[in-house]
Tab-separated table of C-alpha atoms in Angstrom:
chain	number	residue	atom	x	y	z
A	8	MET	CA	-2.682	-33.601	-16.130
A	9	GLN	CA	0.894	-34.772	-15.028
A	10	LEU	CA	1.585	-36.036	-11.544
A	11	VAL	CA	4.811	-34.855	-10.204
A	12	SER	CA	6.964	-34.892	-6.910
A	13	ARG	CA	6.867	-32.602	-4.086
A	14	ASN	CA	-2.918	-14.160	20.703
A	15	MET	CA	-4.476	-0.588	41.338
A	16	MET	CA	-7.370	-0.558	43.060
A	17	ALA	CA	-9.938	0.868	40.865
A	18	PHE	CA	-10.788	5.504	41.114
A	19	SER	CA	-13.969	6.500	40.685
A	20	LEU	CA	-14.748	9.497	38.326
A	21	ARG	CA	-13.609	12.157	40.923
A	22	ASN	CA	-10.166	9.556	41.469
A	23	ILE	CA	-8.667	9.521	37.924
A	24	VAL	CA	-5.318	8.743	37.974
A	25	ALA	CA	-2.706	8.976	35.528
A	26	PHE	CA	0.511	6.876	35.320
A	27	LEU	CA	3.885	8.594	35.541
A	28	ALA	CA	6.092	6.912	32.899
A	29	LEU	CA	10.013	6.422	32.835
A	30	PHE	CA	11.343	8.772	30.139
A	31	HIS	CA	11.851	5.678	27.670
A	32	PRO	CA	9.353	3.054	29.239
A	33	SER	CA	9.864	-0.748	28.121
A	34	ILE	CA	6.021	-1.303	28.342
A	35	VAL	CA	2.883	0.937	30.034
A	36	VAL	CA	0.167	-1.865	30.877
A	37	ALA	CA	-3.440	0.212	31.392
A	38	THR	CA	-5.192	-2.440	33.900
A	39	LEU	CA	-8.164	-2.274	35.870
A	40	PRO	CA	-10.703	-4.505	37.449
A	41	SER	CA	-14.108	-3.757	37.909
A	42	CYS	CA	-15.253	-0.250	39.256
A	43	GLN	CA	-16.316	0.060	42.696
A	44	THR	CA	-18.422	2.834	41.868
A	45	CYS	CA	-20.616	0.688	39.934
A	46	GLY	CA	-21.099	-1.786	42.904
A	47	SER	CA	-18.580	-4.526	41.645
A	48	PRO	CA	-17.170	-6.826	44.134
A	49	GLU	CA	-13.631	-6.124	45.401
A	50	PRO	CA	-10.983	-7.262	43.149
A	51	SER	CA	-8.818	-10.069	43.539
A	52	PRO	CA	-5.197	-9.727	43.311
A	53	PRO	CA	-4.098	-9.925	39.392
A	54	ALA	CA	-3.344	-13.409	38.310
A	55	PRO	CA	-0.368	-14.362	36.750
A	56	GLU	CA	0.282	-13.638	32.945
A	57	PRO	CA	-0.823	-16.938	31.269
A	58	GLU	CA	1.506	-18.705	28.934
A	59	ALA	CA	-0.595	-18.963	26.298
A	60	PHE	CA	-3.658	-16.670	24.932
A	61	PRO	CA	-6.869	-17.923	26.323
A	62	PRO	CA	-9.134	-18.935	23.367
A	63	GLU	CA	-12.542	-19.885	23.542
A	64	PRO	CA	-13.589	-21.806	25.123
A	65	GLU	CA	-10.384	-23.474	26.007
A	66	VAL	CA	-6.689	-22.409	26.775
A	67	PRO	CA	-4.439	-24.270	23.754
A	68	GLU	CA	-1.474	-25.040	24.902
A	69	PRO	CA	1.460	-24.676	23.518
A	70	TYR	CA	1.407	-20.884	21.511
A	71	PRO	CA	4.363	-20.172	18.970
A	72	PRO	CA	6.703	-18.312	20.906
A	73	GLU	CA	6.033	-15.076	18.784
A	74	LEU	CA	2.608	-15.251	20.428
A	75	ALA	CA	3.287	-15.848	23.741
A	76	PRO	CA	2.942	-12.657	26.139
A	77	TYR	CA	5.463	-11.092	28.052
A	78	PRO	CA	5.278	-11.098	32.088
A	79	GLU	CA	4.209	-7.607	32.995
A	80	PRO	CA	5.803	-5.462	35.283
A	81	ASP	CA	5.788	-6.150	38.910
A	82	GLN	CA	4.819	-2.626	39.735
A	83	SER	CA	2.994	0.174	38.317
A	84	PRO	CA	3.763	3.746	38.125
A	85	GLU	CA	2.621	5.803	41.356
A	86	PRO	CA	-0.445	7.786	40.379
A	87	SER	CA	-0.799	11.526	40.393
A	88	GLU	CA	-3.679	14.026	39.478
A	89	ALA	CA	-5.660	14.320	36.548
A	90	PRO	CA	-8.381	16.177	34.597
A	91	ILE	CA	-12.249	14.856	34.927
A	92	ASP	CA	-13.712	14.669	31.936
A	93	ASP	CA	-17.468	14.998	32.919
A	94	ASP	CA	-18.750	14.546	29.550
A	95	GLY	CA	-17.275	10.708	29.315
A	96	VAL	CA	-14.485	11.657	26.489
A	97	PHE	CA	-11.168	11.167	27.379
A	98	ASP	CA	-8.793	12.994	25.251
A	99	VAL	CA	-5.111	11.571	25.775
A	100	THR	CA	-3.998	15.339	25.371
A	101	ASN	CA	-5.494	16.484	28.435
A	102	TYR	CA	-3.696	13.348	30.282
A	103	GLY	CA	0.162	15.024	29.109
A	104	ALA	CA	0.080	13.477	25.715
A	105	VAL	CA	2.190	15.828	23.311
A	106	ALA	CA	1.193	15.390	19.452
A	107	ASP	CA	4.668	16.561	18.429
A	108	GLY	CA	5.801	12.966	16.919
A	109	GLY	CA	8.885	13.037	19.569
A	110	THR	CA	7.475	12.882	23.178
A	111	GLU	CA	6.921	8.950	23.990
A	112	CYS	CA	3.184	8.914	25.569
A	113	SER	CA	2.506	6.217	26.196
A	114	SER	CA	2.105	7.137	30.200
A	115	ALA	CA	-0.720	9.502	29.207
A	116	PHE	CA	-2.294	7.008	26.613
A	117	SER	CA	-2.658	4.780	29.909
A	118	ALA	CA	-3.647	7.282	32.309
A	119	ALA	CA	-6.395	8.557	29.710
A	120	TRP	CA	-7.457	4.714	29.197
A	121	HIS	CA	-7.832	3.941	33.114
A	122	ALA	CA	-10.328	7.296	33.461
A	123	ALA	CA	-12.314	6.238	30.473
A	124	CYS	CA	-12.219	2.032	31.552
A	125	ASP	CA	-13.675	3.475	34.788
A	126	TYR	CA	-16.350	6.147	34.238
A	127	PRO	CA	-19.967	4.221	34.847
A	128	GLY	CA	-21.363	5.423	31.637
A	129	ASN	CA	-20.616	5.350	28.104
A	130	SER	CA	-16.748	6.593	27.476
A	131	THR	CA	-14.890	7.493	24.507
A	132	PHE	CA	-10.804	7.088	24.894
A	133	TYR	CA	-9.856	9.921	22.372
A	134	ILE	CA	-6.823	10.226	20.065
A	135	PRO	CA	-7.263	14.168	18.614
A	136	GLU	CA	-5.486	15.015	15.171
A	137	GLY	CA	-1.670	14.865	15.403
A	138	THR	CA	1.000	12.627	15.502
A	139	PHE	CA	2.327	10.721	18.552
A	140	LEU	CA	4.774	8.730	19.311
A	141	VAL	CA	3.970	6.080	21.233
A	142	GLY	CA	5.685	2.939	23.251
A	143	PRO	CA	4.225	-0.783	23.605
A	144	ILE	CA	1.453	-0.425	25.840
A	145	SER	CA	-1.614	-2.700	26.816
A	146	PHE	CA	-5.035	-1.298	27.196
A	147	ARG	CA	-6.725	-4.186	29.574
A	148	GLY	CA	-10.338	-4.606	31.036
A	149	PRO	CA	-12.671	-5.911	32.348
A	150	CYS	CA	-14.213	-2.323	32.340
A	151	CYS	CA	-16.756	-0.596	34.652
A	152	ASN	CA	-20.082	-2.465	33.961
A	153	ASP	CA	-18.069	-5.175	32.048
A	154	ARG	CA	-18.299	-2.234	28.772
A	155	SER	CA	-15.233	-0.992	26.852
A	156	PRO	CA	-14.820	2.366	26.121
A	157	ASN	CA	-14.915	3.051	22.751
A	158	VAL	CA	-11.880	4.292	20.949
A	159	GLU	CA	-11.018	6.733	18.474
A	160	ILE	CA	-8.316	7.372	16.518
A	161	ARG	CA	-8.027	10.572	14.499
A	162	GLY	CA	-4.372	11.504	14.629
A	163	THR	CA	-1.121	9.461	13.634
A	164	LEU	CA	0.805	7.018	16.025
A	165	PHE	CA	4.039	5.839	15.533
A	166	ALA	CA	5.529	2.944	17.154
A	167	LEU	CA	9.227	3.454	18.935
A	168	SER	CA	11.797	1.624	16.446
A	169	SER	CA	13.845	0.011	18.252
A	170	LEU	CA	13.296	-3.543	18.905
A	171	SER	CA	15.186	-3.385	22.358
A	172	SER	CA	11.836	-1.293	23.201
A	173	PHE	CA	9.603	-4.404	22.964
A	174	LYS	CA	9.464	-7.186	25.760
A	175	SER	CA	6.412	-8.547	24.044
A	176	SER	CA	5.275	-9.520	21.769
A	177	TYR	CA	2.814	-6.513	20.444
A	178	TRP	CA	3.042	-2.781	20.067
A	179	ILE	CA	-0.614	-1.799	21.210
A	180	SER	CA	-3.094	-4.641	23.031
A	181	PHE	CA	-6.757	-4.491	23.853
A	182	LYS	CA	-7.249	-7.336	26.342
A	183	ASN	CA	-10.283	-8.871	28.389
A	184	LEU	CA	-12.548	-6.775	27.114
A	185	GLN	CA	-16.345	-6.928	25.848
A	186	GLY	CA	-18.179	-4.343	23.438
A	187	LEU	CA	-15.338	-2.653	22.080
A	188	THR	CA	-15.455	-0.587	19.040
A	189	LEU	CA	-12.206	0.929	17.315
A	190	ILE	CA	-12.866	3.370	14.726
A	191	GLY	CA	-10.421	5.868	12.700
A	192	GLY	CA	-11.175	9.386	11.556
A	193	PRO	CA	-12.759	10.562	8.509
A	194	GLU	CA	-9.596	10.084	6.701
A	195	TYR	CA	-8.754	7.315	8.487
A	196	GLY	CA	-7.064	6.923	11.936
A	197	LYS	CA	-3.271	6.039	11.367
A	198	LEU	CA	-0.845	3.584	12.945
A	199	ASP	CA	2.784	2.781	11.562
A	200	GLY	CA	4.806	0.599	12.976
A	201	GLN	CA	7.921	2.037	11.374
A	202	GLY	CA	9.637	-2.004	10.898
A	203	ALA	CA	11.702	-0.968	7.830
A	204	VAL	CA	13.804	1.163	10.976
A	205	GLU	CA	15.041	-1.544	12.370
A	206	ALA	CA	13.094	-4.639	12.658
A	207	TRP	CA	13.098	-5.973	8.874
A	208	LYS	CA	16.595	-5.586	8.880
A	209	GLU	CA	17.460	-8.498	11.602
A	210	PRO	CA	19.900	-10.908	10.345
A	211	SER	CA	17.056	-13.743	10.972
A	212	CYS	CA	14.769	-11.567	8.740
A	213	GLU	CA	16.972	-11.370	6.017
A	214	LYS	CA	18.585	-14.545	5.862
A	215	SER	CA	15.526	-16.483	6.148
A	216	ALA	CA	12.744	-14.319	5.993
A	217	ARG	CA	11.096	-15.859	9.413
A	218	CYS	CA	12.044	-13.173	12.061
A	219	LYS	CA	13.060	-14.446	15.306
A	220	LYS	CA	11.178	-11.328	17.147
A	221	LEU	CA	7.920	-10.609	15.792
A	222	ILE	CA	6.309	-7.927	17.156
A	223	THR	CA	2.270	-7.477	16.054
A	224	SER	CA	0.807	-4.121	15.962
A	225	ILE	CA	-2.416	-4.210	17.220
A	226	ASP	CA	-3.325	-7.677	19.154
A	227	PHE	CA	-7.110	-8.387	20.202
A	228	ILE	CA	-6.691	-11.167	23.258
A	229	ASN	CA	-9.719	-12.314	24.877
A	230	VAL	CA	-12.095	-9.658	23.126
A	231	SER	CA	-15.555	-10.563	22.313
A	232	HIS	CA	-18.298	-8.747	20.125
A	233	ALA	CA	-15.881	-5.972	19.155
A	234	THR	CA	-15.834	-3.826	15.978
A	235	ILE	CA	-12.956	-2.488	14.095
A	236	SER	CA	-13.126	0.030	11.117
A	237	ASN	CA	-11.838	3.151	9.210
A	238	ILE	CA	-8.370	2.626	10.424
A	239	THR	CA	-4.926	2.176	8.311
A	240	LEU	CA	-2.309	-0.091	9.466
A	241	SER	CA	1.195	0.200	8.010
A	242	ASN	CA	4.936	-0.860	8.079
A	243	SER	CA	4.571	-3.406	11.172
A	244	LYS	CA	7.337	-5.163	12.658
A	245	GLY	CA	5.413	-8.437	12.592
A	246	PHE	CA	1.689	-9.172	11.806
A	247	HIS	CA	0.158	-5.809	11.398
A	248	LEU	CA	-3.333	-7.147	13.237
A	249	GLY	CA	-4.143	-10.067	15.288
A	250	LEU	CA	-6.991	-12.021	17.076
A	251	HIS	CA	-6.210	-14.531	19.531
A	252	GLY	CA	-8.745	-16.343	22.041
A	253	SER	CA	-11.393	-14.001	20.467
A	254	LYS	CA	-15.042	-14.109	19.200
A	255	ASP	CA	-17.711	-12.183	17.412
A	256	ILE	CA	-15.169	-9.683	15.975
A	257	LYS	CA	-16.081	-7.496	12.690
A	258	ILE	CA	-13.366	-5.817	10.828
A	259	TYR	CA	-13.972	-3.722	7.944
A	260	ASN	CA	-13.132	-0.528	5.852
A	261	VAL	CA	-9.431	-1.394	7.152
A	262	LYS	CA	-6.183	-0.556	4.931
A	263	ILE	CA	-3.291	-2.592	5.722
A	264	ILE	CA	-0.059	-1.425	3.723
A	265	ALA	CA	3.954	-2.648	3.636
A	266	PRO	CA	6.111	-3.418	1.092
A	267	GLU	CA	6.081	-6.564	-0.874
A	268	ASP	CA	9.611	-7.431	0.836
A	269	SER	CA	8.890	-6.951	4.236
A	270	PRO	CA	9.036	-10.291	6.066
A	271	ASN	CA	6.525	-11.369	8.424
A	272	THR	CA	4.000	-8.476	8.051
A	273	ASP	CA	0.995	-10.425	7.790
A	274	GLY	CA	-2.295	-8.291	7.251
A	275	ILE	CA	-4.633	-9.547	9.697
A	276	HIS	CA	-3.978	-13.258	11.770
A	277	VAL	CA	-6.559	-15.074	13.208
A	278	SER	CA	-5.874	-17.903	15.744
A	279	ASN	CA	-7.939	-20.095	18.482
A	280	SER	CA	-10.982	-17.187	17.473
A	281	SER	CA	-14.693	-18.019	16.369
A	282	ASN	CA	-17.199	-15.659	14.675
A	283	ILE	CA	-14.893	-13.423	13.295
A	284	SER	CA	-15.929	-11.226	9.957
A	285	ILE	CA	-13.242	-9.531	8.150
A	286	PHE	CA	-14.722	-7.537	5.015
A	287	SER	CA	-14.303	-4.208	2.472
A	288	SER	CA	-10.591	-3.673	3.318
A	289	THR	CA	-7.785	-3.728	1.374
A	290	ILE	CA	-4.944	-5.302	1.937
A	291	GLY	CA	-1.020	-5.264	0.599
A	292	VAL	CA	1.593	-6.278	2.605
A	293	GLY	CA	4.765	-8.932	2.437
A	294	ASP	CA	3.420	-11.984	3.655
A	295	ASP	CA	-0.179	-13.466	3.901
A	296	CYS	CA	-3.210	-10.665	3.461
A	297	VAL	CA	-4.889	-12.523	5.871
A	298	SER	CA	-3.676	-16.135	7.915
A	299	ILE	CA	-6.220	-18.255	9.427
A	300	GLY	CA	-4.489	-20.361	11.943
A	301	PRO	CA	-5.172	-23.398	14.363
A	302	GLY	CA	-8.517	-22.945	16.582
A	303	SER	CA	-10.052	-20.437	14.155
A	304	LYS	CA	-14.036	-21.228	13.596
A	305	ASN	CA	-16.696	-19.552	11.631
A	306	VAL	CA	-14.651	-17.299	10.042
A	307	SER	CA	-16.064	-14.881	6.884
A	308	VAL	CA	-13.197	-12.870	4.832
A	309	SER	CA	-15.278	-11.350	1.885
A	310	ASN	CA	-14.465	-7.974	-0.206
A	311	ILE	CA	-11.183	-7.990	0.193
A	312	ARG	CA	-8.638	-6.765	-1.992
A	313	CYS	CA	-5.297	-8.359	-1.549
A	314	GLY	CA	-2.094	-7.721	-3.304
A	315	PRO	CA	0.757	-7.681	-3.008
A	316	GLY	CA	1.657	-10.507	-0.693
A	317	HIS	CA	0.862	-14.364	-0.496
A	318	GLY	CA	-2.896	-14.133	-0.829
A	319	ILE	CA	-5.208	-15.711	1.546
A	320	SER	CA	-4.526	-18.677	3.544
A	321	VAL	CA	-5.912	-21.424	6.432
A	322	GLY	CA	-2.290	-22.084	8.320
A	323	SER	CA	0.196	-22.605	9.001
A	324	LEU	CA	-1.124	-25.720	10.546
A	325	GLY	CA	0.505	-28.663	12.350
A	326	LYS	CA	3.840	-26.977	13.691
A	327	TYR	CA	2.695	-27.488	17.343
A	328	LYS	CA	1.557	-29.830	19.666
A	329	ASN	CA	-2.098	-30.013	20.342
A	330	GLU	CA	-3.460	-27.469	17.994
A	331	LYS	CA	-7.128	-27.143	17.809
A	332	ASP	CA	-9.151	-27.798	14.842
A	333	VAL	CA	-9.980	-25.167	12.168
A	334	VAL	CA	-13.631	-25.169	10.905
A	335	GLY	CA	-16.083	-23.168	8.791
A	336	ILE	CA	-13.834	-20.920	6.780
A	337	ASN	CA	-15.550	-19.206	3.953
A	338	VAL	CA	-13.682	-16.871	1.900
A	339	ARG	CA	-15.982	-14.793	-1.276
A	340	ASN	CA	-15.979	-11.729	-3.533
A	341	CYS	CA	-12.420	-10.796	-3.049
A	342	THR	CA	-9.739	-9.465	-5.737
A	343	ILE	CA	-6.393	-11.138	-5.324
A	344	ASN	CA	-3.537	-9.387	-7.553
A	345	GLY	CA	0.002	-9.735	-8.340
A	346	THR	CA	0.539	-12.150	-5.032
A	347	GLU	CA	2.898	-15.311	-4.611
A	348	ASN	CA	0.027	-17.381	-3.937
A	349	GLY	CA	-3.931	-17.105	-4.054
A	350	ILE	CA	-6.011	-19.109	-2.223
A	351	ARG	CA	-4.001	-21.457	-0.108
A	352	MET	CA	-4.097	-23.933	2.766
A	353	LYS	CA	-0.496	-25.223	4.308
A	354	THR	CA	0.325	-27.461	7.071
A	355	TRP	CA	3.963	-28.415	8.123
A	356	PRO	CA	5.398	-32.087	7.773
A	357	GLY	CA	5.470	-33.878	10.799
A	358	ASP	CA	3.434	-36.180	13.591
A	359	ARG	CA	1.239	-33.067	15.388
A	360	PRO	CA	-2.246	-34.436	13.889
A	361	SER	CA	-5.197	-32.142	13.774
A	362	ASN	CA	-8.209	-31.394	11.359
A	363	ALA	CA	-9.297	-28.663	8.931
A	364	TYR	CA	-12.546	-28.904	7.031
A	365	ASN	CA	-15.839	-27.283	5.950
A	366	MET	CA	-13.621	-24.561	3.916
A	367	THR	CA	-15.608	-22.683	0.988
A	368	PHE	CA	-13.703	-20.113	-1.517
A	369	GLU	CA	-15.803	-18.870	-4.222
A	370	ASP	CA	-16.541	-16.061	-6.528
A	371	ILE	CA	-12.891	-14.542	-6.394
A	372	VAL	CA	-10.855	-13.219	-9.344
A	373	MET	CA	-7.152	-13.488	-9.935
A	374	VAL	CA	-4.982	-11.266	-11.608
A	375	ASN	CA	-1.396	-11.956	-12.357
A	376	VAL	CA	-0.976	-14.722	-9.432
A	377	SER	CA	1.593	-17.004	-9.161
A	378	ASN	CA	-0.349	-19.923	-8.053
A	379	PRO	CA	-3.525	-19.533	-7.635
A	380	ILE	CA	-4.818	-22.302	-5.962
A	381	ILE	CA	-2.659	-24.921	-3.933
A	382	ILE	CA	-2.712	-27.322	-0.825
A	383	ASP	CA	0.807	-27.342	0.632
A	384	GLN	CA	1.109	-30.108	2.854
A	385	GLU	CA	4.980	-29.925	2.538
A	386	TYR	CA	4.939	-26.344	4.169
A	387	CYS	CA	8.903	-25.284	5.478
A	388	PRO	CA	9.705	-21.964	4.540
A	389	SER	CA	12.909	-22.231	6.692
A	390	HIS	CA	13.707	-25.312	4.428
A	391	LYS	CA	15.119	-27.244	7.662
A	392	CYS	CA	12.366	-29.448	8.264
A	393	LYS	CA	12.105	-33.327	8.523
A	394	SER	CA	10.676	-33.376	4.635
A	395	ASN	CA	10.594	-37.056	5.036
A	396	GLU	CA	7.811	-37.080	7.768
A	397	PRO	CA	4.493	-36.552	6.059
A	398	SER	CA	1.892	-34.247	7.398
A	399	MET	CA	-0.535	-35.391	10.140
A	400	VAL	CA	-2.951	-32.844	9.239
A	401	LYS	CA	-6.299	-33.923	7.579
A	402	LEU	CA	-7.757	-31.766	5.519
A	403	LYS	CA	-10.998	-32.506	3.840
A	404	ASP	CA	-14.215	-30.589	2.589
A	405	ILE	CA	-13.018	-28.331	0.238
A	406	PHE	CA	-15.320	-26.525	-1.813
A	407	ILE	CA	-13.632	-23.814	-4.441
A	408	LYS	CA	-15.633	-22.554	-6.906
A	409	ASN	CA	-16.152	-19.412	-9.783
A	410	ILE	CA	-12.463	-18.885	-9.943
A	411	ASN	CA	-11.173	-16.711	-12.693
A	412	GLY	CA	-8.431	-14.431	-14.044
A	413	THR	CA	-4.943	-14.820	-14.841
A	414	TYR	CA	-1.640	-17.010	-13.604
A	415	SER	CA	1.494	-16.658	-13.976
A	416	THR	CA	3.077	-20.108	-13.575
A	417	LYS	CA	3.105	-23.528	-15.069
A	418	SER	CA	0.517	-24.932	-12.653
A	419	ALA	CA	-2.827	-23.180	-11.740
A	420	VAL	CA	-3.718	-25.784	-9.519
A	421	ILE	CA	-1.516	-27.601	-6.835
A	422	PHE	CA	-2.403	-30.194	-4.629
A	423	LEU	CA	0.681	-31.563	-2.426
A	424	CYS	CA	-1.463	-34.031	-0.300
A	425	SER	CA	0.106	-35.658	2.825
A	426	SER	CA	0.499	-39.391	2.357
A	427	GLU	CA	-0.614	-40.573	5.697
A	428	ALA	CA	-3.330	-37.886	5.783
A	429	PRO	CA	-5.085	-38.035	2.287
A	430	CYS	CA	-6.817	-34.776	1.598
A	431	GLU	CA	-10.344	-36.060	1.488
A	432	ASN	CA	-13.322	-34.416	-0.779
A	433	VAL	CA	-11.970	-31.304	-2.677
A	434	GLN	CA	-14.218	-29.996	-5.700
A	435	LEU	CA	-13.093	-27.614	-8.072
A	436	VAL	CA	-16.196	-26.056	-9.997
A	437	ASN	CA	-16.638	-23.439	-12.513
A	438	ILE	CA	-12.567	-22.909	-12.400
A	439	ASN	CA	-11.326	-20.626	-15.343
A	440	LEU	CA	-7.777	-19.551	-14.964
A	441	ASN	CA	-5.945	-18.278	-17.864
A	442	HIS	CA	-2.025	-18.638	-18.242
A	443	LEU	CA	-0.313	-15.498	-19.233
A	444	VAL	CA	1.759	-16.778	-21.889
A	445	PRO	CA	-0.635	-16.775	-24.897
A	446	ASN	CA	-1.005	-20.088	-26.871
A	447	SER	CA	1.112	-22.363	-24.519
A	448	PRO	CA	0.065	-25.966	-24.264
A	449	ARG	CA	-2.097	-26.880	-21.207
A	450	GLN	CA	-0.605	-29.902	-20.402
A	451	GLY	CA	0.423	-30.375	-16.438
A	452	ARG	CA	-1.530	-26.880	-15.543
A	453	LEU	CA	-2.970	-29.673	-12.450
A	454	ASN	CA	-0.380	-30.600	-10.410
A	455	VAL	CA	-0.938	-33.569	-7.820
A	456	LYS	CA	1.590	-35.180	-5.122
A	457	GLY	CA	0.730	-37.494	-2.002
A	458	PHE	CA	-2.958	-39.276	-1.802
A	459	LEU	CA	-6.473	-37.560	-2.566
A	460	ASN	CA	-9.428	-39.243	-1.892
A	461	GLY	CA	-12.508	-37.522	-3.575
A	462	LEU	CA	-11.714	-35.124	-6.206
A	463	GLN	CA	-14.277	-33.537	-8.415
A	464	VAL	CA	-13.110	-31.383	-11.198
A	465	ILE	CA	-16.263	-29.578	-13.064
A	466	ASN	CA	-16.852	-27.472	-15.592
A	467	SER	CA	-13.296	-25.691	-15.055
A	468	ARG	CA	-10.528	-25.098	-17.455
A	469	PHE	CA	-7.150	-23.718	-16.517
């Protein structure tokens, strides 16, 4: 051991409408109050877009600028006649979408969503086989009987490549919905963010690897009791899938792909959300495979194959004021292969206090990972932080057990803890990590800096 320094009024089934769109829209919003056909009360005028994504149960403030929603357009396109789908399946091609990969289809998608959302029975928003070019669009509720349509994607969706087409922080968002099911086709519905065309080449990305404008491919905002499965997300301009202010979400059989050097392309990012289960998925990106941000409660990550990327992270935490605590994180039965980090907890230096506790990482295989186990309370990727200010995020009750595999750097375990909010009650049990350099000395494989109260190392070798 060695110590070292260091987010219209409703129309009945007989009055389904379609949006008219501009040739090159900046954003299309499919939004609908509760339907009159179901006896819902008269809708109130739409409220202004909040400055931050609403969490459960309170609205956090502030949010990172890259996650803050952009104000929606003041006016919606005038409706036109649209076909009626008597079977409850609303095919976007019946509303004008063209599967040629070159015709922008957000207006047709919006019209089909309106019809499905207003349908009084079970409905399905359906994207058939083919290639569709889609600009930024928001699918909003609440829908009729406060029940979301199912969403089935059998085709391939491509985002517009130019960043100037995106006035908000997402490509596709689902907002204010309950009971949403999003599923791909037999060979996975595919959504390609086309980040390599322009977004990843932005000067802010190339110079610091922290892009100024992050566009999340799919954002779930204030969504509850939802299931996302059998889809493939690739080449996002920013995060691939985000959960904000949402609860009771299951994500499984998802594949997320981006090059190892693509900036800020987190696979799945969770913030201010609770009761989230992410499992049986493959994620290989240029940043964290899964990142668990402020206000996350009861998040389970299991049976994930992660790599390349930066591993599975809690954080970053402590960058903004009034962040909510993180509690009840369980990461288990995962394989992390060829990543920069394995399991990581990261907090920013500075005087923005919060807590992260009751976190368990167990039964994880590391394959050629640079930093298998790391607590980094000096996290500052831009290298412009006031490093002399210790982090005020309290990390405690951290249980790490049954970790096996190989690593390629000098230290298998690194604890860079705060001097003002010491790490507390950390257990390492049954850790068996082997350095890839054979017959190398084992001295210095546990590096500790700062203050740590209550470290236990049991039956471990690294």
